PDB file of C-alpha atoms in Angstrom:
ATOM      1  CA  MET A   1    -246.605 -56.094 -96.707  1.00  0.00           C
ATOM      2  CA  THR A   2    -249.445 -56.334 -98.144  1.00  0.00           C
ATOM      3  CA  ARG A   3    -248.439 -58.747-100.818  1.00  0.00           C
ATOM      4  CA  LEU A   4    -246.178 -60.781 -98.362  1.00  0.00           C
ATOM      5  CA  GLY A   5    -249.958 -61.178 -96.655  1.00  0.00           C
ATOM      6  CA  ASP A   6    -250.875 -62.039 -99.852  1.00  0.00           C
ATOM      7  CA  VAL A   7    -248.349 -64.656-101.124  1.00  0.00           C
ATOM      8  CA  ALA A   8    -249.326 -66.982 -98.022  1.00  0.00           C
ATOM      9  CA  PHE A   9    -253.467 -66.633 -98.198  1.00  0.00           C
ATOM     10  CA  PHE A  10    -253.128 -68.008-101.761  1.00  0.00           C
ATOM     11  CA  ILE A  11    -251.230 -70.421-100.868  1.00  0.00           C
ATOM     12  CA  GLY A  12    -253.129 -71.579 -97.877  1.00  0.00           C
ATOM     13  CA  LEU A  13    -256.284 -71.344 -99.614  1.00  0.00           C
ATOM     14  CA  LEU A  14    -254.992 -73.416-102.490  1.00  0.00           C
ATOM     15  CA  LEU A  15    -253.629 -76.650-100.192  1.00  0.00           C
ATOM     16  CA  VAL A  16    -257.514 -76.374 -98.928  1.00  0.00           C
ATOM     17  CA  LEU A  17    -258.321 -76.168-102.441  1.00  0.00           C
ATOM     18  CA  LEU A  18    -256.300 -79.027-103.754  1.00  0.00           C
ATOM     19  CA  HIS A  19    -257.303 -81.238-101.185  1.00  0.00           C
ATOM     20  CA  LEU A  20    -260.951 -80.355-100.597  1.00  0.00           C
ATOM     21  CA  GLY A  21    -261.611 -79.208-103.664  1.00  0.00           C
ATOM     22  CA  ASN A  22    -263.587 -75.736-102.674  1.00  0.00           C
ATOM     23  CA  VAL A  23    -262.840 -73.270-100.314  1.00  0.00           C
ATOM     24  CA  GLU A  24    -266.704 -72.104 -99.627  1.00  0.00           C
ATOM     25  CA  ILE A  25    -266.502 -71.306 -95.303  1.00  0.00           C
ATOM     26  CA  LEU A  26    -269.465 -73.182 -94.404  1.00  0.00           C
ATOM     27  CA  GLU A  27    -267.516 -76.409 -95.869  1.00  0.00           C
ATOM     28  CA  MET A  28    -264.091 -74.966 -94.381  1.00  0.00           C
ATOM     29  CA  ASN A  29    -265.654 -75.335 -91.176  1.00  0.00           C
ATOM     30  CA  SER A  30    -267.294 -78.482 -90.878  1.00  0.00           C
ATOM     31  CA  PRO A  31    -265.760 -81.515 -88.999  1.00  0.00           C
ATOM     32  CA  ASP A  32    -265.669 -83.274 -92.384  1.00  0.00           C
ATOM     33  CA  ALA A  33    -262.941 -80.935 -93.835  1.00  0.00           C
ATOM     34  CA  ALA A  34    -260.508 -81.324 -90.840  1.00  0.00           C
ATOM     35  CA  ALA A  35    -261.047 -85.374 -91.285  1.00  0.00           C
ATOM     36  CA  SER A  36    -259.901 -85.182 -94.577  1.00  0.00           C
ATOM     37  CA  MET A  37    -256.859 -82.931 -94.387  1.00  0.00           C
ATOM     38  CA  ASN A  38    -253.859 -84.859 -92.281  1.00  0.00           C
ATOM     39  CA  SER A  39    -253.103 -82.879 -89.378  1.00  0.00           C
ATOM     40  CA  GLY A  40    -249.665 -81.102 -90.578  1.00  0.00           C
ATOM     41  CA  LEU A  41    -251.542 -80.223 -93.625  1.00  0.00           C
ATOM     42  CA  LEU A  42    -254.390 -78.598 -92.026  1.00  0.00           C
ATOM     43  CA  THR A  43    -251.741 -76.493 -89.478  1.00  0.00           C
ATOM     44  CA  LEU A  44    -249.999 -75.144 -92.403  1.00  0.00           C
ATOM     45  CA  ALA A  45    -252.859 -73.931 -93.967  1.00  0.00           C
ATOM     46  CA  SER A  46    -254.563 -72.395 -91.145  1.00  0.00           C
ATOM     47  CA  LEU A  47    -251.288 -70.397 -90.919  1.00  0.00           C
ATOM     48  CA  LEU A  48    -250.776 -69.349 -94.582  1.00  0.00           C
ATOM     49  CA  ILE A  49    -254.570 -68.234 -94.077  1.00  0.00           C
ATOM     50  CA  PHE A  50    -254.344 -66.216 -90.863  1.00  0.00           C
ATOM     51  CA  GLY A  51    -250.929 -64.768 -92.344  1.00  0.00           C
ATOM     52  CA  GLY A  52    -252.872 -63.334 -94.906  1.00  0.00           C
ATOM     53  CA  ILE A  53    -255.188 -62.342 -92.691  1.00  0.00           C
ATOM     54  CA  VAL A  54    -252.460 -60.846 -90.790  1.00  0.00           C
ATOM     55  CA  GLY A  55    -250.965 -58.948 -93.814  1.00  0.00           C
ATOM     56  CA  LYS A  56    -254.232 -57.847 -95.095  1.00  0.00           C
ATOM     57  CA  SER A  57    -255.043 -55.882 -91.864  1.00  0.00           C
ATOM     58  CA  ALA A  58    -252.335 -54.885 -90.655  1.00  0.00           C
ATOM     59  CA  GLN A  59    -252.056 -56.548 -87.259  1.00  0.00           C
ATOM     60  CA  PHE A  60    -248.273 -56.660 -85.939  1.00  0.00           C
ATOM     61  CA  PRO A  61    -245.352 -57.329 -87.141  1.00  0.00           C
ATOM     62  CA  LEU A  62    -246.716 -56.129 -90.632  1.00  0.00           C
ATOM     63  CA  MET A  63    -248.233 -53.693 -89.862  1.00  0.00           C
ATOM     64  CA  THR A  64    -245.704 -50.600 -91.892  1.00  0.00           C
ATOM     65  CA  TRP A  65    -248.672 -50.143 -94.435  1.00  0.00           C
ATOM     66  CA  LEU A  66    -250.689 -48.829 -92.147  1.00  0.00           C
ATOM     67  CA  PRO A  67    -249.315 -45.347 -91.562  1.00  0.00           C
ATOM     68  CA  ASP A  68    -248.651 -44.848 -95.069  1.00  0.00           C
ATOM     69  CA  ALA A  69    -252.168 -45.305 -96.514  1.00  0.00           C
ATOM     70  CA  MET A  70    -253.565 -43.329 -93.922  1.00  0.00           C
ATOM     71  CA  GLU A  71    -251.510 -40.517 -95.650  1.00  0.00           C
ATOM     72  CA  GLY A  72    -253.519 -40.556 -98.823  1.00  0.00           C
ATOM     73  CA  PRO A  73    -254.938 -38.037-100.888  1.00  0.00           C
ATOM     74  CA  THR A  74    -257.756 -37.092 -98.434  1.00  0.00           C
ATOM     75  CA  PRO A  75    -258.743 -37.740 -94.946  1.00  0.00           C
ATOM     76  CA  VAL A  76    -262.253 -39.767 -96.179  1.00  0.00           C
ATOM     77  CA  SER A  77    -259.855 -42.206 -98.959  1.00  0.00           C
ATOM     78  CA  ALA A  78    -257.363 -42.814 -96.469  1.00  0.00           C
ATOM     79  CA  LEU A  79    -259.947 -43.688 -93.838  1.00  0.00           C
ATOM     80  CA  LEU A  80    -262.530 -45.900 -96.007  1.00  0.00           C
ATOM     81  CA  HIS A  81    -258.929 -47.830 -97.758  1.00  0.00           C
ATOM     82  CA  SER A  82    -257.551 -48.706 -94.382  1.00  0.00           C
ATOM     83  CA  ALA A  83    -260.317 -49.164 -91.974  1.00  0.00           C
ATOM     84  CA  THR A  84    -262.135 -51.298 -94.622  1.00  0.00           C
ATOM     85  CA  MET A  85    -258.540 -53.387 -95.042  1.00  0.00           C
ATOM     86  CA  VAL A  86    -258.757 -54.150 -91.282  1.00  0.00           C
ATOM     87  CA  ALA A  87    -262.626 -55.010 -90.631  1.00  0.00           C
ATOM     88  CA  ALA A  88    -262.512 -57.317 -93.675  1.00  0.00           C
ATOM     89  CA  GLY A  89    -259.534 -59.287 -91.740  1.00  0.00           C
ATOM     90  CA  VAL A  90    -260.644 -59.332 -88.607  1.00  0.00           C
ATOM     91  CA  TYR A  91    -263.909 -60.387 -89.972  1.00  0.00           C
ATOM     92  CA  LEU A  92    -262.477 -63.559 -91.733  1.00  0.00           C
ATOM     93  CA  PHE A  93    -260.493 -64.542 -89.054  1.00  0.00           C
ATOM     94  CA  ALA A  94    -263.969 -64.277 -87.178  1.00  0.00           C
ATOM     95  CA  ARG A  95    -265.237 -66.469 -90.225  1.00  0.00           C
ATOM     96  CA  LEU A  96    -262.598 -68.711 -90.181  1.00  0.00           C
ATOM     97  CA  PHE A  97    -262.376 -69.596 -86.566  1.00  0.00           C
ATOM     98  CA  ARG A  98    -263.928 -72.766 -86.825  1.00  0.00           C
ATOM     99  CA  PHE A  99    -261.627 -74.189 -89.704  1.00  0.00           C
ATOM    100  CA  PHE A 100    -258.527 -72.896 -88.095  1.00  0.00           C
ATOM    101  CA  SER A 101    -259.430 -74.660 -84.592  1.00  0.00           C
ATOM    102  CA  HIS A 102    -259.605 -77.870 -86.223  1.00  0.00           C
ATOM    103  CA  SER A 103    -255.678 -78.179 -85.613  1.00  0.00           C
ATOM    104  CA  GLN A 104    -254.412 -80.721 -84.019  1.00  0.00           C
ATOM    105  CA  THR A 105    -250.906 -78.816 -83.207  1.00  0.00           C
ATOM    106  CA  PRO A 106    -251.317 -76.303 -80.527  1.00  0.00           C
TER     107      PRO A 106
END
């Protein structure tokens, strides 16, 4: 499941990189970025990046890896692995929320 998230995230960032020239969060969140990308491409890149976030942070329906990660060799390593991945996905979604909101497709 995390590989699906990796691939979706990579393709989404690659689309942004090809059309904007960089993948800096401040640049992606600017209204100028939305104006320079067409609506369909912006929506596709947003969905792919969101798919990557869902896959890496174990959100439904891509959460099948989380119980296996919680059975790690020690409780501390399992907690660190799964909790940091989930928190990082939520944080990334919050940071890119303005980029997602630029999409005209409801």
